[in-house]
Amino acid sequence: MTQLALVIDLNVCVGCHACVTSCKQWNTSGSAGPLTDELPYGEDPSGTFFNRVQTFE
């Protein structure tokens, strides 16, 4: 089973919960495609873009 994560920069977070709202909308709308490593934005990139952020400590 694939697990998704939401990365939040807590240095700039003001507690508005926009990330929670966006995540809920993304996961329940059914209008979004899967994020893959091969051609992640399709032939015609338009719509929502997500930055892939990886942190290693």
mmCIF file with all atom_site columns, N, CA and C in Angstrom, residues 19-51:
data_model
loop_
_atom_site.group_PDB
_atom_site.id
_atom_site.type_symbol
_atom_site.label_atom_id
_atom_site.label_alt_id
_atom_site.label_comp_id
_atom_site.label_asym_id
_atom_site.label_entity_id
_atom_site.label_seq_id
_atom_site.pdbx_PDB_ins_code
_atom_site.Cartn_x
_atom_site.Cartn_y
_atom_site.Cartn_z
_atom_site.occupancy
_atom_site.B_iso_or_equiv
_atom_site.pdbx_formal_charge
_atom_site.auth_seq_id
_atom_site.auth_comp_id
_atom_site.auth_asym_id
_atom_site.auth_atom_id
_atom_site.pdbx_PDB_model_num
ATOM 1  N N  . CYS A 1 19 ? -2.899  23.705 4.664   1.00 0.00 ? 19 CYS A N  1
ATOM 2  C CA . CYS A 1 19 ? -2.330  22.441 4.198   1.00 0.00 ? 19 CYS A CA 1
ATOM 3  C C  . CYS A 1 19 ? -3.296  21.289 4.456   1.00 0.00 ? 19 CYS A C  1
ATOM 4  N N  . VAL A 1 20 ? -3.982  21.318 5.575   1.00 0.00 ? 20 VAL A N  1
ATOM 5  C CA . VAL A 1 20 ? -4.949  20.271 5.906   1.00 0.00 ? 20 VAL A CA 1
ATOM 6  C C  . VAL A 1 20 ? -6.123  20.320 4.937   1.00 0.00 ? 20 VAL A C  1
ATOM 7  N N  . THR A 1 21 ? -6.619  21.520 4.670   1.00 0.00 ? 21 THR A N  1
ATOM 8  C CA . THR A 1 21 ? -7.727  21.693 3.734   1.00 0.00 ? 21 THR A CA 1
ATOM 9  C C  . THR A 1 21 ? -7.341  21.237 2.338   1.00 0.00 ? 21 THR A C  1
ATOM 10 N N  . SER A 1 22 ? -6.157  21.625 1.898   1.00 0.00 ? 22 SER A N  1
ATOM 11 C CA . SER A 1 22 ? -5.683  21.239 0.573   1.00 0.00 ? 22 SER A CA 1
ATOM 12 C C  . SER A 1 22 ? -5.516  19.732 0.470   1.00 0.00 ? 22 SER A C  1
ATOM 13 N N  . CYS A 1 23 ? -4.956  19.111 1.487   1.00 0.00 ? 23 CYS A N  1
ATOM 14 C CA . CYS A 1 23 ? -4.757  17.661 1.487   1.00 0.00 ? 23 CYS A CA 1
ATOM 15 C C  . CYS A 1 23 ? -6.096  16.931 1.440   1.00 0.00 ? 23 CYS A C  1
ATOM 16 N N  . LYS A 1 24 ? -7.055  17.382 2.227   1.00 0.00 ? 24 LYS A N  1
ATOM 17 C CA . LYS A 1 24 ? -8.374  16.753 2.234   1.00 0.00 ? 24 LYS A CA 1
ATOM 18 C C  . LYS A 1 24 ? -9.048  16.895 0.874   1.00 0.00 ? 24 LYS A C  1
ATOM 19 N N  . GLN A 1 25 ? -8.958  18.078 0.276   1.00 0.00 ? 25 GLN A N  1
ATOM 20 C CA . GLN A 1 25 ? -9.557  18.303 -1.034  1.00 0.00 ? 25 GLN A CA 1
ATOM 21 C C  . GLN A 1 25 ? -8.880  17.427 -2.087  1.00 0.00 ? 25 GLN A C  1
ATOM 22 N N  . TRP A 1 26 ? -7.561  17.337 -2.054  1.00 0.00 ? 26 TRP A N  1
ATOM 23 C CA . TRP A 1 26 ? -6.800  16.540 -3.020  1.00 0.00 ? 26 TRP A CA 1
ATOM 24 C C  . TRP A 1 26 ? -7.197  15.068 -2.927  1.00 0.00 ? 26 TRP A C  1
ATOM 25 N N  . ASN A 1 27 ? -7.351  14.549 -1.717  1.00 0.00 ? 27 ASN A N  1
ATOM 26 C CA . ASN A 1 27 ? -7.604  13.126 -1.522  1.00 0.00 ? 27 ASN A CA 1
ATOM 27 C C  . ASN A 1 27 ? -9.064  12.733 -1.673  1.00 0.00 ? 27 ASN A C  1
ATOM 28 N N  . THR A 1 28 ? -9.988  13.689 -1.667  1.00 0.00 ? 28 THR A N  1
ATOM 29 C CA . THR A 1 28 ? -11.405 13.335 -1.758  1.00 0.00 ? 28 THR A CA 1
ATOM 30 C C  . THR A 1 28 ? -12.077 13.812 -3.041  1.00 0.00 ? 28 THR A C  1
ATOM 31 N N  . SER A 1 29 ? -11.399 14.658 -3.832  1.00 0.00 ? 29 SER A N  1
ATOM 32 C CA . SER A 1 29 ? -12.052 15.212 -5.017  1.00 0.00 ? 29 SER A CA 1
ATOM 33 C C  . SER A 1 29 ? -12.123 14.217 -6.164  1.00 0.00 ? 29 SER A C  1
ATOM 34 N N  . GLY A 1 30 ? -11.132 13.338 -6.275  1.00 0.00 ? 30 GLY A N  1
ATOM 35 C CA . GLY A 1 30 ? -11.115 12.375 -7.362  1.00 0.00 ? 30 GLY A CA 1
ATOM 36 C C  . GLY A 1 30 ? -10.739 12.985 -8.696  1.00 0.00 ? 30 GLY A C  1
ATOM 37 N N  . SER A 1 31 ? -10.384 14.275 -8.708  1.00 0.00 ? 31 SER A N  1
ATOM 38 C CA . SER A 1 31 ? -10.050 14.925 -9.975  1.00 0.00 ? 31 SER A CA 1
ATOM 39 C C  . SER A 1 31 ? -8.550  14.998 -10.213 1.00 0.00 ? 31 SER A C  1
ATOM 40 N N  . ALA A 1 32 ? -7.761  14.563 -9.263  1.00 0.00 ? 32 ALA A N  1
ATOM 41 C CA . ALA A 1 32 ? -6.310  14.655 -9.393  1.00 0.00 ? 32 ALA A CA 1
ATOM 42 C C  . ALA A 1 32 ? -5.722  13.330 -9.844  1.00 0.00 ? 32 ALA A C  1
ATOM 43 N N  . GLY A 1 33 ? -4.689  13.414 -10.637 1.00 0.00 ? 33 GLY A N  1
ATOM 44 C CA . GLY A 1 33 ? -4.003  12.213 -11.098 1.00 0.00 ? 33 GLY A CA 1
ATOM 45 C C  . GLY A 1 33 ? -2.909  11.813 -10.131 1.00 0.00 ? 33 GLY A C  1
ATOM 46 N N  . PRO A 1 34 ? -2.355  10.638 -10.318 1.00 0.00 ? 34 PRO A N  1
ATOM 47 C CA . PRO A 1 34 ? -1.288  10.181 -9.429  1.00 0.00 ? 34 PRO A CA 1
ATOM 48 C C  . PRO A 1 34 ? 0.010   10.939 -9.696  1.00 0.00 ? 34 PRO A C  1
ATOM 49 N N  . LEU A 1 35 ? 0.790   11.123 -8.666  1.00 0.00 ? 35 LEU A N  1
ATOM 50 C CA . LEU A 1 35 ? 2.108   11.722 -8.821  1.00 0.00 ? 35 LEU A CA 1
ATOM 51 C C  . LEU A 1 35 ? 3.109   10.598 -9.035  1.00 0.00 ? 35 LEU A C  1
ATOM 52 N N  . THR A 1 36 ? 3.730   10.563 -10.189 1.00 0.00 ? 36 THR A N  1
ATOM 53 C CA . THR A 1 36 ? 4.712   9.531  -10.488 1.00 0.00 ? 36 THR A CA 1
ATOM 54 C C  . THR A 1 36 ? 6.028   10.194 -10.852 1.00 0.00 ? 36 THR A C  1
ATOM 55 N N  . ASP A 1 37 ? 7.095   9.404  -10.893 1.00 0.00 ? 37 ASP A N  1
ATOM 56 C CA . ASP A 1 37 ? 8.398   9.941  -11.262 1.00 0.00 ? 37 ASP A CA 1
ATOM 57 C C  . ASP A 1 37 ? 8.567   10.042 -12.768 1.00 0.00 ? 37 ASP A C  1
ATOM 58 N N  . GLU A 1 38 ? 7.809   9.268  -13.530 1.00 0.00 ? 38 GLU A N  1
ATOM 59 C CA . GLU A 1 38 ? 7.888   9.330  -14.980 1.00 0.00 ? 38 GLU A CA 1
ATOM 60 C C  . GLU A 1 38 ? 6.781   10.236 -15.509 1.00 0.00 ? 38 GLU A C  1
ATOM 61 N N  . LEU A 1 39 ? 7.171   11.335 -16.104 1.00 0.00 ? 39 LEU A N  1
ATOM 62 C CA . LEU A 1 39 ? 6.239   12.308 -16.669 1.00 0.00 ? 39 LEU A CA 1
ATOM 63 C C  . LEU A 1 39 ? 5.173   12.721 -15.633 1.00 0.00 ? 39 LEU A C  1
ATOM 64 N N  . PRO A 1 40 ? 5.616   13.273 -14.496 1.00 0.00 ? 40 PRO A N  1
ATOM 65 C CA . PRO A 1 40 ? 4.685   13.538 -13.399 1.00 0.00 ? 40 PRO A CA 1
ATOM 66 C C  . PRO A 1 40 ? 3.593   14.548 -13.718 1.00 0.00 ? 40 PRO A C  1
ATOM 67 N N  . TYR A 1 41 ? 3.824   15.441 -14.683 1.00 0.00 ? 41 TYR A N  1
ATOM 68 C CA . TYR A 1 41 ? 2.845   16.473 -14.983 1.00 0.00 ? 41 TYR A CA 1
ATOM 69 C C  . TYR A 1 41 ? 2.198   16.297 -16.345 1.00 0.00 ? 41 TYR A C  1
ATOM 70 N N  . GLY A 1 42 ? 2.428   15.161 -16.994 1.00 0.00 ? 42 GLY A N  1
ATOM 71 C CA . GLY A 1 42 ? 1.796   14.882 -18.272 1.00 0.00 ? 42 GLY A CA 1
ATOM 72 C C  . GLY A 1 42 ? 2.454   15.608 -19.435 1.00 0.00 ? 42 GLY A C  1
ATOM 73 N N  . GLU A 1 43 ? 1.873   15.443 -20.596 1.00 0.00 ? 43 GLU A N  1
ATOM 74 C CA . GLU A 1 43 ? 2.405   16.075 -21.805 1.00 0.00 ? 43 GLU A CA 1
ATOM 75 C C  . GLU A 1 43 ? 2.208   17.588 -21.786 1.00 0.00 ? 43 GLU A C  1
ATOM 76 N N  . ASP A 1 44 ? 1.095   18.027 -21.249 1.00 0.00 ? 44 ASP A N  1
ATOM 77 C CA . ASP A 1 44 ? 0.785   19.451 -21.180 1.00 0.00 ? 44 ASP A CA 1
ATOM 78 C C  . ASP A 1 44 ? 0.696   19.839 -19.708 1.00 0.00 ? 44 ASP A C  1
ATOM 79 N N  . PRO A 1 45 ? 1.799   20.291 -19.126 1.00 0.00 ? 45 PRO A N  1
ATOM 80 C CA . PRO A 1 45 ? 1.785   20.562 -17.682 1.00 0.00 ? 45 PRO A CA 1
ATOM 81 C C  . PRO A 1 45 ? 0.926   21.769 -17.326 1.00 0.00 ? 45 PRO A C  1
ATOM 82 N N  . SER A 1 46 ? -0.204  21.513 -16.712 1.00 0.00 ? 46 SER A N  1
ATOM 83 C CA . SER A 1 46 ? -1.067  22.584 -16.227 1.00 0.00 ? 46 SER A CA 1
ATOM 84 C C  . SER A 1 46 ? -1.775  22.067 -14.984 1.00 0.00 ? 46 SER A C  1
ATOM 85 N N  . GLY A 1 47 ? -2.208  22.965 -14.150 1.00 0.00 ? 47 GLY A N  1
ATOM 86 C CA . GLY A 1 47 ? -2.902  22.554 -12.939 1.00 0.00 ? 47 GLY A CA 1
ATOM 87 C C  . GLY A 1 47 ? -2.029  22.710 -11.711 1.00 0.00 ? 47 GLY A C  1
ATOM 88 N N  . THR A 1 48 ? -2.186  21.814 -10.762 1.00 0.00 ? 48 THR A N  1
ATOM 89 C CA . THR A 1 48 ? -1.499  21.902 -9.489  1.00 0.00 ? 48 THR A CA 1
ATOM 90 C C  . THR A 1 48 ? -0.113  21.299 -9.575  1.00 0.00 ? 48 THR A C  1
ATOM 91 N N  . PHE A 1 49 ? 0.856   22.011 -9.056  1.00 0.00 ? 49 PHE A N  1
ATOM 92 C CA . PHE A 1 49 ? 2.223   21.515 -9.012  1.00 0.00 ? 49 PHE A CA 1
ATOM 93 C C  . PHE A 1 49 ? 2.642   21.357 -7.561  1.00 0.00 ? 49 PHE A C  1
ATOM 94 N N  . PHE A 1 50 ? 3.275   20.262 -7.264  1.00 0.00 ? 50 PHE A N  1
ATOM 95 C CA . PHE A 1 50 ? 3.787   20.007 -5.921  1.00 0.00 ? 50 PHE A CA 1
ATOM 96 C C  . PHE A 1 50 ? 5.294   19.892 -5.992  1.00 0.00 ? 50 PHE A C  1
ATOM 97 N N  . ASN A 1 51 ? 5.978   20.529 -5.080  1.00 0.00 ? 51 ASN A N  1
ATOM 98 C CA . ASN A 1 51 ? 7.423   20.381 -5.000  1.00 0.00 ? 51 ASN A CA 1
ATOM 99 C C  . ASN A 1 51 ? 7.740   19.124 -4.216  1.00 0.00 ? 51 ASN A C  1
#
